[in-house]
XYZ file of C-alpha atoms in Angstrom:
46
model
C -49.522 290.304 14.656
C -50.892 287.337 16.878
C -47.382 285.677 16.526
C -45.860 288.851 17.821
C -48.409 288.737 20.883
C -47.321 285.107 21.638
C -43.606 286.076 21.490
C -44.282 288.970 23.859
C -46.178 286.739 26.133
C -43.472 284.064 26.169
C -40.823 286.529 27.007
C -42.907 287.968 29.733
C -43.559 284.332 31.139
C -39.901 283.798 30.990
C -39.067 286.837 33.043
C -41.764 286.305 35.475
C -40.023 282.710 36.022
C -36.626 284.189 36.148
C -37.692 286.629 38.786
C -39.331 283.922 40.857
C -36.290 281.771 40.951
C -34.058 284.603 41.698
C -36.404 285.574 44.667
C -35.490 282.339 46.373
C -32.131 281.097 46.558
C -32.670 277.273 46.328
C -35.179 274.912 44.582
C -36.560 274.060 48.054
C -37.304 277.743 48.804
C -38.911 277.999 45.220
C -41.141 274.874 46.121
C -42.246 276.288 49.308
C -43.035 279.651 47.445
C -45.148 277.695 45.097
C -46.982 275.784 48.030
C -47.543 279.207 49.760
C -49.066 280.512 46.629
C -51.163 277.487 46.191
C -52.480 277.991 49.740
C -53.209 281.787 49.193
C -55.134 280.649 45.912
C -57.463 278.062 48.050
C -58.162 280.840 50.706
C -59.399 283.101 48.037
C -61.423 280.367 46.490
C -63.166 279.541 49.576
């Protein structure tokens, strides 16, 4: 059962990563998206 959960989580992670890459057209855009995400996390933490 635990192996199945790991497989499902891995597939979901790959789908999420693929969606993130599809959301921005270039690697530069992806970097900007990650930077913005990091800034939002820091704001929430403070």
